[in-house]
mmCIF file of C-alpha atoms in Angstrom:
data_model
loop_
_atom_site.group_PDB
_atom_site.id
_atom_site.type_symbol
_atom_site.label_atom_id
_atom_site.label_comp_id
_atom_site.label_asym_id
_atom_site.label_seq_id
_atom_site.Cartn_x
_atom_site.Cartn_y
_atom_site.Cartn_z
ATOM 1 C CA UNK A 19 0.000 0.000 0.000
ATOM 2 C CA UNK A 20 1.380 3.271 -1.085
ATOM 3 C CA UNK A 21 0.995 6.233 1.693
ATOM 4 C CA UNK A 22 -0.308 9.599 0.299
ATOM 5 C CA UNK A 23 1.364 12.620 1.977
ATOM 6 C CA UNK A 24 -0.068 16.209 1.846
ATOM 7 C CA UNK A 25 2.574 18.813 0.934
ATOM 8 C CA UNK A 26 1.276 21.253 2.875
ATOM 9 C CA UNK A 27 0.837 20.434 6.589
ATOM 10 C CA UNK A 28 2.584 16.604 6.098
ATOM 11 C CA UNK A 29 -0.973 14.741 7.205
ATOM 12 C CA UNK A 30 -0.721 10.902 5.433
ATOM 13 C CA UNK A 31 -3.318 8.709 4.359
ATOM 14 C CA UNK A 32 -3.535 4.900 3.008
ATOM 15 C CA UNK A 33 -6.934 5.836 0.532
ATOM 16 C CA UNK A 34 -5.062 6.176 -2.713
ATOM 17 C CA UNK A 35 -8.796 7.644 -4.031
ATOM 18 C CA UNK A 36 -8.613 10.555 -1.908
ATOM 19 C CA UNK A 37 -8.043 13.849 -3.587
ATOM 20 C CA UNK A 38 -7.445 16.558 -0.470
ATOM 21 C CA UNK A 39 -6.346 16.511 2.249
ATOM 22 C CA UNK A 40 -7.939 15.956 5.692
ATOM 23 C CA UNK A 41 -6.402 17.991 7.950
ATOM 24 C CA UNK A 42 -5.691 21.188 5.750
ATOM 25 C CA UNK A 43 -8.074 20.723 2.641
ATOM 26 C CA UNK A 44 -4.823 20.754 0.615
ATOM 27 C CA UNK A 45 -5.307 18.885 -3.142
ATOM 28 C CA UNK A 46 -3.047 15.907 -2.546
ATOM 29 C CA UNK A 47 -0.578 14.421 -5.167
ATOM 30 C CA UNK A 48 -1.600 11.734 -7.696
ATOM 31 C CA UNK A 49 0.426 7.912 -6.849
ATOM 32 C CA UNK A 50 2.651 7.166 -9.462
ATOM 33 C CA UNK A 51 1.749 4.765 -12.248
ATOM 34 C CA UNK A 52 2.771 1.042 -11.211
ATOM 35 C CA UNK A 53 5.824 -0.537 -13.493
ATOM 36 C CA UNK A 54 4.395 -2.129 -16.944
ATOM 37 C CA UNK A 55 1.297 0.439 -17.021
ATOM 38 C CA UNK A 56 1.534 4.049 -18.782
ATOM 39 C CA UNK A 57 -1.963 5.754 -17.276
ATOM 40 C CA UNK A 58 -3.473 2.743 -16.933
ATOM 41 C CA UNK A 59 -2.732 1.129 -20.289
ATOM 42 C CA UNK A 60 -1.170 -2.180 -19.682
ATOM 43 C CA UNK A 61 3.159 -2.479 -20.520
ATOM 44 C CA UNK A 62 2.168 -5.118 -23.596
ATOM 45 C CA UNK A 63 -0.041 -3.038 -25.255
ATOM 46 C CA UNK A 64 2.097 -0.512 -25.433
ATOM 47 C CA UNK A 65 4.796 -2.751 -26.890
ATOM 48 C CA UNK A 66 2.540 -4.076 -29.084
ATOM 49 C CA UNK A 67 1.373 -0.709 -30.565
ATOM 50 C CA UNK A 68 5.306 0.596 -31.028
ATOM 51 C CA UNK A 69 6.074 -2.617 -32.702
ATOM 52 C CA UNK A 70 3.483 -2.281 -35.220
ATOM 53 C CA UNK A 71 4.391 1.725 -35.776
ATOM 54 C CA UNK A 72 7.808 0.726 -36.208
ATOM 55 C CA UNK A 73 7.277 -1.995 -39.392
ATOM 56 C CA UNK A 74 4.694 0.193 -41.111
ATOM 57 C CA UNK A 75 7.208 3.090 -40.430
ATOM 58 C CA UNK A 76 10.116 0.408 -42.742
ATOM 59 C CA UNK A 77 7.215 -0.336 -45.322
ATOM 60 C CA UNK A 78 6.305 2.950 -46.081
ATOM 61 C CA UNK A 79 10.040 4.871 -45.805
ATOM 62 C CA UNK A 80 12.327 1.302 -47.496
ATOM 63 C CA UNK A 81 11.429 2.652 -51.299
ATOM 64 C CA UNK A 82 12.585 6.450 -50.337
ATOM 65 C CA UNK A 83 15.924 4.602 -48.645
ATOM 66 C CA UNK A 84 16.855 2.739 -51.311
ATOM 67 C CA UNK A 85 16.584 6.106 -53.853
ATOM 68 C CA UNK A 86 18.871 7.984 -51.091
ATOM 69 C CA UNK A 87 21.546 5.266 -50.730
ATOM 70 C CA UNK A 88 21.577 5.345 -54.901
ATOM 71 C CA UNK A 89 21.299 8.867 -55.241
ATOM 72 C CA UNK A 90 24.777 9.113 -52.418
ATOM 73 C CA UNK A 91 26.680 6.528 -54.374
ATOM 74 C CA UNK A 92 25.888 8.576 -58.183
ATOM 75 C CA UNK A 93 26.805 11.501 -56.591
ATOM 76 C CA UNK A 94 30.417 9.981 -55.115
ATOM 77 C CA UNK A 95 31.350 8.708 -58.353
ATOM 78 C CA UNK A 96 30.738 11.639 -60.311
ATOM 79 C CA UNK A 97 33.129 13.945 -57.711
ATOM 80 C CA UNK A 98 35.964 12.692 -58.482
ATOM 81 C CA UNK A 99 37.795 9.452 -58.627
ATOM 82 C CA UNK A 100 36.121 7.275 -56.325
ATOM 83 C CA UNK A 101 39.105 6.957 -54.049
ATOM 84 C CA UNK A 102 38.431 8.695 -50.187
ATOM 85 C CA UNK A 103 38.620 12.549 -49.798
ATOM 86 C CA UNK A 104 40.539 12.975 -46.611
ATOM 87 C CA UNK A 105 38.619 15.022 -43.890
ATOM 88 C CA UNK A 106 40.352 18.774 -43.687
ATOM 89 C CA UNK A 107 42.249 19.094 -41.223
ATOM 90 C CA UNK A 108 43.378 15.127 -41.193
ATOM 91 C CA UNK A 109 46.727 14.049 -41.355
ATOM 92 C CA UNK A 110 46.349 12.947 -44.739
ATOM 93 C CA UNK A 111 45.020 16.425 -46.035
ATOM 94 C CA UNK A 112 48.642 17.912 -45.596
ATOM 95 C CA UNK A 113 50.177 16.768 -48.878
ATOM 96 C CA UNK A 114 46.811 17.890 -50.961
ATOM 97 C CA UNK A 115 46.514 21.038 -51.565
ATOM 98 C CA UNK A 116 46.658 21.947 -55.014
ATOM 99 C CA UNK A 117 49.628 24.617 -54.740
ATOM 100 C CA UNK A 118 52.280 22.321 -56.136
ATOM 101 C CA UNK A 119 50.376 22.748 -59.258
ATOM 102 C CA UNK A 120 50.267 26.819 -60.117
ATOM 103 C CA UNK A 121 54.070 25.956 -58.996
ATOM 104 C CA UNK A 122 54.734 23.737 -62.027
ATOM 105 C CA UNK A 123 52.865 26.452 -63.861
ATOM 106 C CA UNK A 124 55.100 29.244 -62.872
ATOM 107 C CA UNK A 125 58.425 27.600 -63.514
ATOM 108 C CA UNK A 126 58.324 27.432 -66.868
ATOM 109 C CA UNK A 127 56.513 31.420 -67.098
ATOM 110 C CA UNK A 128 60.454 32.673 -65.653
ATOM 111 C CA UNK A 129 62.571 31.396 -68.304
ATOM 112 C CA UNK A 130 60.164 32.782 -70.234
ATOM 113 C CA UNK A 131 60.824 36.076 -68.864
ATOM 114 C CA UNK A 132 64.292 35.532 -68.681
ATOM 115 C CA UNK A 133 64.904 35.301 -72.201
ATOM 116 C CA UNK A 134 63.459 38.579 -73.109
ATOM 117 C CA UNK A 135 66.616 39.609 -71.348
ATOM 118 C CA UNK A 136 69.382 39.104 -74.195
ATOM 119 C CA UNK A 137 67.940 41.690 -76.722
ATOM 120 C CA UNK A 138 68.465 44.401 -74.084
ATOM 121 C CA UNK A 139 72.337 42.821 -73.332
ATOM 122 C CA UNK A 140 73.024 42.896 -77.283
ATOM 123 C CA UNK A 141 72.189 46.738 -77.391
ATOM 124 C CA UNK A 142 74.553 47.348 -74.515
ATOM 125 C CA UNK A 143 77.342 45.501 -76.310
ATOM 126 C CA UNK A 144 76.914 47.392 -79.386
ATOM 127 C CA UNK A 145 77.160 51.037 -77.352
ATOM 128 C CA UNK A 146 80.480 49.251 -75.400
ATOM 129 C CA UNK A 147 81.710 48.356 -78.848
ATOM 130 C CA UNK A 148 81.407 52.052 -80.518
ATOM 131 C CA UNK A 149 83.391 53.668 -78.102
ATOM 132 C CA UNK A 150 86.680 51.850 -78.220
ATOM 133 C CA UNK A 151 86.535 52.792 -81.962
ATOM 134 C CA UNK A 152 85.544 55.856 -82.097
ATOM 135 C CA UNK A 153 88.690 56.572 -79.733
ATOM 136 C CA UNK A 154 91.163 54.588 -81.861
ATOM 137 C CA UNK A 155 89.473 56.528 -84.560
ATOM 138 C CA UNK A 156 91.064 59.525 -82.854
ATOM 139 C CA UNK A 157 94.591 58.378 -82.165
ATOM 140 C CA UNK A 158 95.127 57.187 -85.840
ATOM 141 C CA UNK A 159 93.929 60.227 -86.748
ATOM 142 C CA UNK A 160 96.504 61.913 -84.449
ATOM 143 C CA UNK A 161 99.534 60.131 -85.163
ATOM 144 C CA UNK A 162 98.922 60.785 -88.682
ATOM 145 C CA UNK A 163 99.095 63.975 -88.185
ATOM 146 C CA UNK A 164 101.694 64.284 -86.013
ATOM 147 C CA UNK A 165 103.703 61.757 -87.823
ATOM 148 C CA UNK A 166 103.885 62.751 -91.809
ATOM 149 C CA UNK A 167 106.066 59.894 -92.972
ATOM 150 C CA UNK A 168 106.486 59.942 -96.418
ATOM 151 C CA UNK A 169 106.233 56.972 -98.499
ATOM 152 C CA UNK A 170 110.090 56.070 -99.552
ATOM 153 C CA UNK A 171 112.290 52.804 -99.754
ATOM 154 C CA UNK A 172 115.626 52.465 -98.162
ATOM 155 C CA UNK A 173 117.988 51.174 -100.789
ATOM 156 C CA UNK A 174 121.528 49.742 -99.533
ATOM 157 C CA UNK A 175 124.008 48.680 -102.178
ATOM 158 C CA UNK A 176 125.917 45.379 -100.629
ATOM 159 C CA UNK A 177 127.586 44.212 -103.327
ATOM 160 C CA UNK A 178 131.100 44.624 -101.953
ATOM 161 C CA UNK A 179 130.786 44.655 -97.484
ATOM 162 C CA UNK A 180 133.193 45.082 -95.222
ATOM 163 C CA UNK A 181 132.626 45.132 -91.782
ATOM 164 C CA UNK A 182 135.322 46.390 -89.436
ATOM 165 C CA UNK A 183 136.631 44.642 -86.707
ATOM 166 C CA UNK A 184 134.750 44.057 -83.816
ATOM 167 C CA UNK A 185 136.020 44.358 -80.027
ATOM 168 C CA UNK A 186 137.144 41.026 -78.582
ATOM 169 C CA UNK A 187 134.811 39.008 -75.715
ATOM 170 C CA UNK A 188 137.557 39.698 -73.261
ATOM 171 C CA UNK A 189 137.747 43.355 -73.544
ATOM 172 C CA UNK A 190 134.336 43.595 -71.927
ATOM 173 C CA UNK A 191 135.561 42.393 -68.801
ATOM 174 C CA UNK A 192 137.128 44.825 -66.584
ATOM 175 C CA UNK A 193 140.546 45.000 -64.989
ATOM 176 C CA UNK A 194 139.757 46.640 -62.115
ATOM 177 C CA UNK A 195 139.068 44.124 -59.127
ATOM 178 C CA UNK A 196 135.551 43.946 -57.935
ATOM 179 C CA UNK A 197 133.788 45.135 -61.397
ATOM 180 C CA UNK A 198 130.801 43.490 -61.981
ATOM 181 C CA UNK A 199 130.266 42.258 -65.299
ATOM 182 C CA UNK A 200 128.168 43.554 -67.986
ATOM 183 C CA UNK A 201 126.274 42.217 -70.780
ATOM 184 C CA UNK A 202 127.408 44.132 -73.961
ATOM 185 C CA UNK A 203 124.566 42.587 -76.247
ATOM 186 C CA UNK A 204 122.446 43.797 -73.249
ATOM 187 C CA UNK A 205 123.161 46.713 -72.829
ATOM 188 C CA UNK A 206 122.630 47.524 -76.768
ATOM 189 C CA UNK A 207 119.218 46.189 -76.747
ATOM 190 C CA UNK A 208 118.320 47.900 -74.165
ATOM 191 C CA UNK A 209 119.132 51.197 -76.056
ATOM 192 C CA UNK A 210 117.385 50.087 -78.953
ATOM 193 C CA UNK A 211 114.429 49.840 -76.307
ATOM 194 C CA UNK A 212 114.755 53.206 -74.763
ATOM 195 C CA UNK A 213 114.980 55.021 -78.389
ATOM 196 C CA UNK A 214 112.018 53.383 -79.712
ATOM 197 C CA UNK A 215 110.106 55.031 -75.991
ATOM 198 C CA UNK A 216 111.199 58.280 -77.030
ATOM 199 C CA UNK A 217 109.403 57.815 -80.468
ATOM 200 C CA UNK A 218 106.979 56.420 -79.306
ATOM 201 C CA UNK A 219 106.057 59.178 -77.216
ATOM 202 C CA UNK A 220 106.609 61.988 -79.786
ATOM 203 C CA UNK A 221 103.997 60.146 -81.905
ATOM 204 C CA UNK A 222 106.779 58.695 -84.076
ATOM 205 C CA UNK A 223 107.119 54.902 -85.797
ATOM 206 C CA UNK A 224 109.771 52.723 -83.906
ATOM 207 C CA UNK A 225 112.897 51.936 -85.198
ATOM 208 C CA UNK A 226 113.972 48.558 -86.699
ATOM 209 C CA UNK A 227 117.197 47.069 -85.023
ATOM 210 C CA UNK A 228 119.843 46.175 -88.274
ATOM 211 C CA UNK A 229 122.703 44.050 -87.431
ATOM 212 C CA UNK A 230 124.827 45.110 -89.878
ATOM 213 C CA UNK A 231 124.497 48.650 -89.458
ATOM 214 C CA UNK A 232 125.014 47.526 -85.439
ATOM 215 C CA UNK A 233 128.395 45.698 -86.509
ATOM 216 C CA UNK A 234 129.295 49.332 -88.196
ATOM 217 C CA UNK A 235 128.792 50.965 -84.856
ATOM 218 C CA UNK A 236 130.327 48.612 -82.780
ATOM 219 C CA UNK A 237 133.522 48.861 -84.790
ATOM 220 C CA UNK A 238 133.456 52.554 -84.457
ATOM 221 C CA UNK A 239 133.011 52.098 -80.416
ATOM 222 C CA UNK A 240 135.986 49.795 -81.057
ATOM 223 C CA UNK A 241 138.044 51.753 -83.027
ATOM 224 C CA UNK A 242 137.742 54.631 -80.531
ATOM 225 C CA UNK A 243 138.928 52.417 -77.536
ATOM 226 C CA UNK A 244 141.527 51.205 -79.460
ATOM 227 C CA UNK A 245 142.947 54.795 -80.819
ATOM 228 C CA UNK A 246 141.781 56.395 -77.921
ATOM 229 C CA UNK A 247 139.868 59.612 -79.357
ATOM 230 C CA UNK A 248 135.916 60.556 -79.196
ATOM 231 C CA UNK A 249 134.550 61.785 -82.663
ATOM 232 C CA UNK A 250 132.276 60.834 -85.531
ATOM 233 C CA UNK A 251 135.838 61.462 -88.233
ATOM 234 C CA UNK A 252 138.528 58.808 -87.032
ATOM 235 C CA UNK A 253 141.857 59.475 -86.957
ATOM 236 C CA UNK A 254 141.946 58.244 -91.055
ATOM 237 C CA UNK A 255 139.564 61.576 -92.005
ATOM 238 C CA UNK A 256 136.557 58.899 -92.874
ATOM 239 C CA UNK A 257 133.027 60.211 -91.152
ATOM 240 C CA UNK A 258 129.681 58.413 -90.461
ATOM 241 C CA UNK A 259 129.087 58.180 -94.289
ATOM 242 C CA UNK A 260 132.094 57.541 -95.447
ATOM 243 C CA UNK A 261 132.521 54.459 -92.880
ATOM 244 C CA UNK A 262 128.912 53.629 -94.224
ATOM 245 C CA UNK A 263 130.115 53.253 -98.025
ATOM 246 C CA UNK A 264 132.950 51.489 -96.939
ATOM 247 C CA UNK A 265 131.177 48.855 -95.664
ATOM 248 C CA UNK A 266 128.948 48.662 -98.455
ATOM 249 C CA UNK A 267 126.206 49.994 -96.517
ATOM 250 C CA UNK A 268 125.646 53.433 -98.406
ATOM 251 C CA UNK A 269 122.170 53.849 -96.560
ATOM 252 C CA UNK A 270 120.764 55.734 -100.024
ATOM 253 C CA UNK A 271 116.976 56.303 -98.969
ATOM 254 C CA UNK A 272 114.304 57.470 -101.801
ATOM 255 C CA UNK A 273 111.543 59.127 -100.966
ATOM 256 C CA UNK A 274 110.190 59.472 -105.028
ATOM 257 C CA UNK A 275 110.944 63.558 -105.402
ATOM 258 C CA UNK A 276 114.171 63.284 -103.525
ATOM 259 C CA UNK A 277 116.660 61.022 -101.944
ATOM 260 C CA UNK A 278 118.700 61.379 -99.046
ATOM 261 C CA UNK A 279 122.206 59.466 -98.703
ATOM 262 C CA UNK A 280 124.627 58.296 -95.855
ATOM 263 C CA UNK A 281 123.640 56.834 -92.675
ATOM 264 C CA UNK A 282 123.822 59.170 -89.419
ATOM 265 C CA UNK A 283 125.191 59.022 -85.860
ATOM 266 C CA UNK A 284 124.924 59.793 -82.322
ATOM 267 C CA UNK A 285 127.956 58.668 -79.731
ATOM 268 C CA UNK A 286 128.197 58.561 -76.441
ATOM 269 C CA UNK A 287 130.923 58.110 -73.337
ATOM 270 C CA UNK A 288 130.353 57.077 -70.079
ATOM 271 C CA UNK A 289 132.465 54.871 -67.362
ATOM 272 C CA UNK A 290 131.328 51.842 -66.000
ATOM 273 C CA UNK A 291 131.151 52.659 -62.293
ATOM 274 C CA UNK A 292 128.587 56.036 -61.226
ATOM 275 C CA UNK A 293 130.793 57.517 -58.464
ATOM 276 C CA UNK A 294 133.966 56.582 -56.687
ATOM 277 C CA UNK A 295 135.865 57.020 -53.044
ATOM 278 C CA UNK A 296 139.582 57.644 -52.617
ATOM 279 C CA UNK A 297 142.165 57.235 -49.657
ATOM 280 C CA UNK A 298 144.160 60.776 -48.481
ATOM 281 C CA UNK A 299 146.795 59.222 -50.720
ATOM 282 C CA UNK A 300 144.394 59.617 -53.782
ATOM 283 C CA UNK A 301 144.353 55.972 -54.221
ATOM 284 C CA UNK A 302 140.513 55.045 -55.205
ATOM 285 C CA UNK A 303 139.462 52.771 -52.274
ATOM 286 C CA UNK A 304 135.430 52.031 -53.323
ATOM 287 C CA UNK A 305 133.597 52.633 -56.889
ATOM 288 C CA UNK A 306 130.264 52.346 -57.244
ATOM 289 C CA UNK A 307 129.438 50.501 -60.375
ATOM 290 C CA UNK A 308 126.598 50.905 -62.547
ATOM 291 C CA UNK A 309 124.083 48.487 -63.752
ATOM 292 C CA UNK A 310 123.234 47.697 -67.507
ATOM 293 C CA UNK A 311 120.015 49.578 -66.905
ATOM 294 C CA UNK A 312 121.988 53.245 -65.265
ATOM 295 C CA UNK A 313 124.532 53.219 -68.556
ATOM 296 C CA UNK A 314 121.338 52.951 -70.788
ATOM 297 C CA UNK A 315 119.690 55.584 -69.128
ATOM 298 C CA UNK A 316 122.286 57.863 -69.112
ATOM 299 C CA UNK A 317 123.135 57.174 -72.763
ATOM 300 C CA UNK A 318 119.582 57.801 -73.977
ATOM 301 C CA UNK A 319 119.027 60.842 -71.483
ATOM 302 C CA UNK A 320 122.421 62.396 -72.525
ATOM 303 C CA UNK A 321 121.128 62.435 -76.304
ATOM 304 C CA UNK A 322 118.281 63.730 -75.525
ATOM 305 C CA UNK A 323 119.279 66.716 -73.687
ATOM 306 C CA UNK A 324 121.476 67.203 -76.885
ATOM 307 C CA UNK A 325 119.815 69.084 -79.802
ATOM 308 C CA UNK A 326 121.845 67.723 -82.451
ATOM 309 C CA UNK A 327 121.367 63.734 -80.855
ATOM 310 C CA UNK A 328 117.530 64.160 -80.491
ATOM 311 C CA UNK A 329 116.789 65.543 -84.186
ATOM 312 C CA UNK A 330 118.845 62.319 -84.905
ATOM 313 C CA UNK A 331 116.293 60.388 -82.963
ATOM 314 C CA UNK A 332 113.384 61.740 -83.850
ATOM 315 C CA UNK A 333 113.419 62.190 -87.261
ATOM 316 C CA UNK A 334 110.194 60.921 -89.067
ATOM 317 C CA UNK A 335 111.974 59.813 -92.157
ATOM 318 C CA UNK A 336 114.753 57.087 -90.260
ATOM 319 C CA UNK A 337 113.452 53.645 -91.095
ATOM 320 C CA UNK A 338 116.686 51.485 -88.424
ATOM 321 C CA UNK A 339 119.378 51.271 -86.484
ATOM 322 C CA UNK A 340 122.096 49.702 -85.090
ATOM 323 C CA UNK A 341 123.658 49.901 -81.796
ATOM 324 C CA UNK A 342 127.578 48.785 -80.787
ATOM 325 C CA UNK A 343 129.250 48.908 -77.460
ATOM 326 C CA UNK A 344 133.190 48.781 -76.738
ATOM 327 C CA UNK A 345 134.572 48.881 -73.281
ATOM 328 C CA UNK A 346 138.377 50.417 -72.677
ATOM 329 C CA UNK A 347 140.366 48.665 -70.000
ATOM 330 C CA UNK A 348 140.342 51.945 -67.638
ATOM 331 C CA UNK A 349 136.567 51.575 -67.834
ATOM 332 C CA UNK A 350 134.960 53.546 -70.322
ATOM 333 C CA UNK A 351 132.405 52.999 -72.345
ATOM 334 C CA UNK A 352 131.777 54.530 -75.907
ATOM 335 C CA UNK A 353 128.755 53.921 -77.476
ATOM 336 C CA UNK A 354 127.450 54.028 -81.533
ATOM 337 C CA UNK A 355 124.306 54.457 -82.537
ATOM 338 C CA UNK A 356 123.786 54.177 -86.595
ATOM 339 C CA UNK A 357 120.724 55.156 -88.489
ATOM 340 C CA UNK A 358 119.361 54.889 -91.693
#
C-alpha cells in the first residue's frame, strides 16, 4: 500500500482515491503509475502498438531509402575518382593542396621572362663596342698627323761589305778588381728599347734594329777604344758616311721627289762605375758601379738633352738602327748608334 502525503501540513493517508487533504483541505498528489502500465494502459499493449508503428514506419520509408543510398553513391562517383577525400584538417590532407600545381605552372613562365633579357644585353654591347673605336678613330687620326712619314724605300748597295773589326769578348771584362760584369749585347738592346720610348712618345714609328748597321757601330766604339779619341771622323779623315760606303752599306733612302744618302750618328761616353771614393793618398778605395740599366739611361738621357742627338732620334723619315758597345780597359764605355 502506497501512503499519500499532503505537501502542505505533512498529514498521510492509506486511501489512494482521496483527492485533499484531511487535515488542511490541501489537493493531494496523484500515486505514481505502477511498473508495466503508462496511465493505466497495460506495458504489452504498449509494446505491441510501437512494434506495429515501427514496421509500417520500414514499409512505407524502405522505397525512399533505397533512392537515397543510390542517389549518395551517383553523386560519389561523379566527384571525383572514387578513391576517399581525406577530412580537412586530417593528417592525410597535408600533402593535398593543389599549390604544387600553379608551382609547375610558374616555372616554366620565368625562363620565359628571362629570355626577353638578351635583346636588351646585345644593345649594350653594341654602345660598349662604338666607343673603343671611335677613340682609336682619334689616335690614328693623331699620329697621322703628327707623324707625316712619307712613303720612300731604303735602298743599300751590298755588293762589296766590309765590316770592321769588332772588339774582342775579353775586352768587356774589366781590370779593375771587384767590377761586376756587364752584358754588352744587353746593354745595346736595351738602347734600342729606350729610343724606340722616345718615339713612341713623340707620336713617331719605332725603329727597326739592323745588325749590320750595329756591326758598323760597334767597330766605331771599337776603333775609338783602341785609338783612344771621341769623334764621328777617325783618326783616317773617314766620317759616319764615309765608314757607311765602306762597308757597303751606303744607306741611299728614296723618298720618289728626292733622296737622301749616308747613314747618321749619335755617340756617347760614359764609365762603368757612377761615383767613386779615394784614400788621403788619392788611391781610389770604393767605386760604385753601374748596372746595364743606369749606362742605358744615361746614354739615352744624354742624347736627348742634346739638340743635335735628339733631331737624330726623332726624325720621321729614319726607317733602323744599329747599336755597338766597346769597353776600354780603364773603364769607359763609348757607345754608336747608326741610323738609316
Amino acid at each position: 500500500m502506497v501512503r499519500i502525503t499532503c505537501p502542505k501540513c505533512g498529514a498521510g493517508t492509506d486511501n489512494p482515491a482521496q483527492k485533499f487533504c484531511t487535515q488542511c483541505g490541501s489537493q493531494l498528489p496523484a500515486l505514481p503509475a505502477p511498473a508495466g502500465k503508462i496511465a493505466g494502459i497495460p506495458a504489452w499493449a504498449i509494446a505491441g502498438a510501437v512494434i506495429l508503428v515501427v514496421i509500417v514506419a520500414l514499409a512505407i520509408l524502405s522505397p525512399l531509402l533505397m533512392q537515397v543510398i543510390s542517389g549518395s553513391t551517383s553523386s560519389a562517383g561523379a566527384a571525383g575518382t572514387g578513391q576517399v577525400q581525406p577530412v580537412p584538417g586530417s593528417t592525410t590532407a597535408t600533402p593535398l593542396p593543389v599549390t604544387t600545381q600553379p608551382a609547375v605552372t610558374t616555372l616554366p613562365a620565368t625562363p620565359a621572362t628571362t629570355a626577353t633579357t638578351p635583346p636588351t644585353t646585345v644593345t649594350r654591347t653594341t654602345k660598349v663596342t662604338t666607343r673603343p673605336t671611335t677613340a682609336a678613330t682619334t689616335i690614328a687620326t693623331t699620329v697621322i698627323t703628327v707623324t707625316p712619314e712619307p712613303e720612300g724605300t731604303t735602298l743599300i748597295t751590298m755588293s762589296v761589305t766590309s765590316i770592321p773589326a769588332q772588339p774582342p769578348s775579353d775586352s768587356y771584362t774589366s781590370a779593375t778588381p771587384g767590377a761586376p760584369a756587364l752584358d754588352p749585347s744587353a746593354l745595346e738592346t736595351r738602347i734600342h728599347e729606350l729610343i724606340n720610348v722616345q718615339r713612341q712618345q713623340n707620336g713617331l714609328s719605332t725603329l727597326s734594329y739592323d745588325s749590320f748597321l750595329a756591326d758598323i757601330a760597334r767597330g766605331h766604339s771599337y776603333d775609338m777604344v783602341l785609338r783612344n779619341f771621341f769623334e764621328h771622323e777617325n783618326p783616317d779623315g773617314q766620317n759616319a758616311r764615309a765608314r757607311g760606303d765602306e762597308a757597303g752599306y751606303p744607306c741611299v733612302r728614296d723618298f720618289g721627289t728626292y733622296y737622301t744618302e749616308g747613314i747618321s750618328e749619335n755617340l756617347y761616353q760614359g764609365y762603368r762605375y757612377n761615383t767613386y771614393l779615394t784614400a788621403p793618398n788619392g788611391t781610389i778605395v770604393q767605386y760604385n758601379w753601374n748596372t746595364v740599366e743606369q749606362i742605358a739611361n744615361q746614354a739615352v738621357g744624354g742624347w736627348m738633352n742634346s739638340s743635335g742627338h735628339r733631331d737624330n732620334i726623332l726624325d720621321y723619315r729614319l726607317r733602323q738602327e744599329g747599336i755597338g758597345v766597346a769597353f776600354s780597359a780603364d773603364d769607359r764605355i763609348y757607345v754608336t748608334e747608326n741610323f738609316c
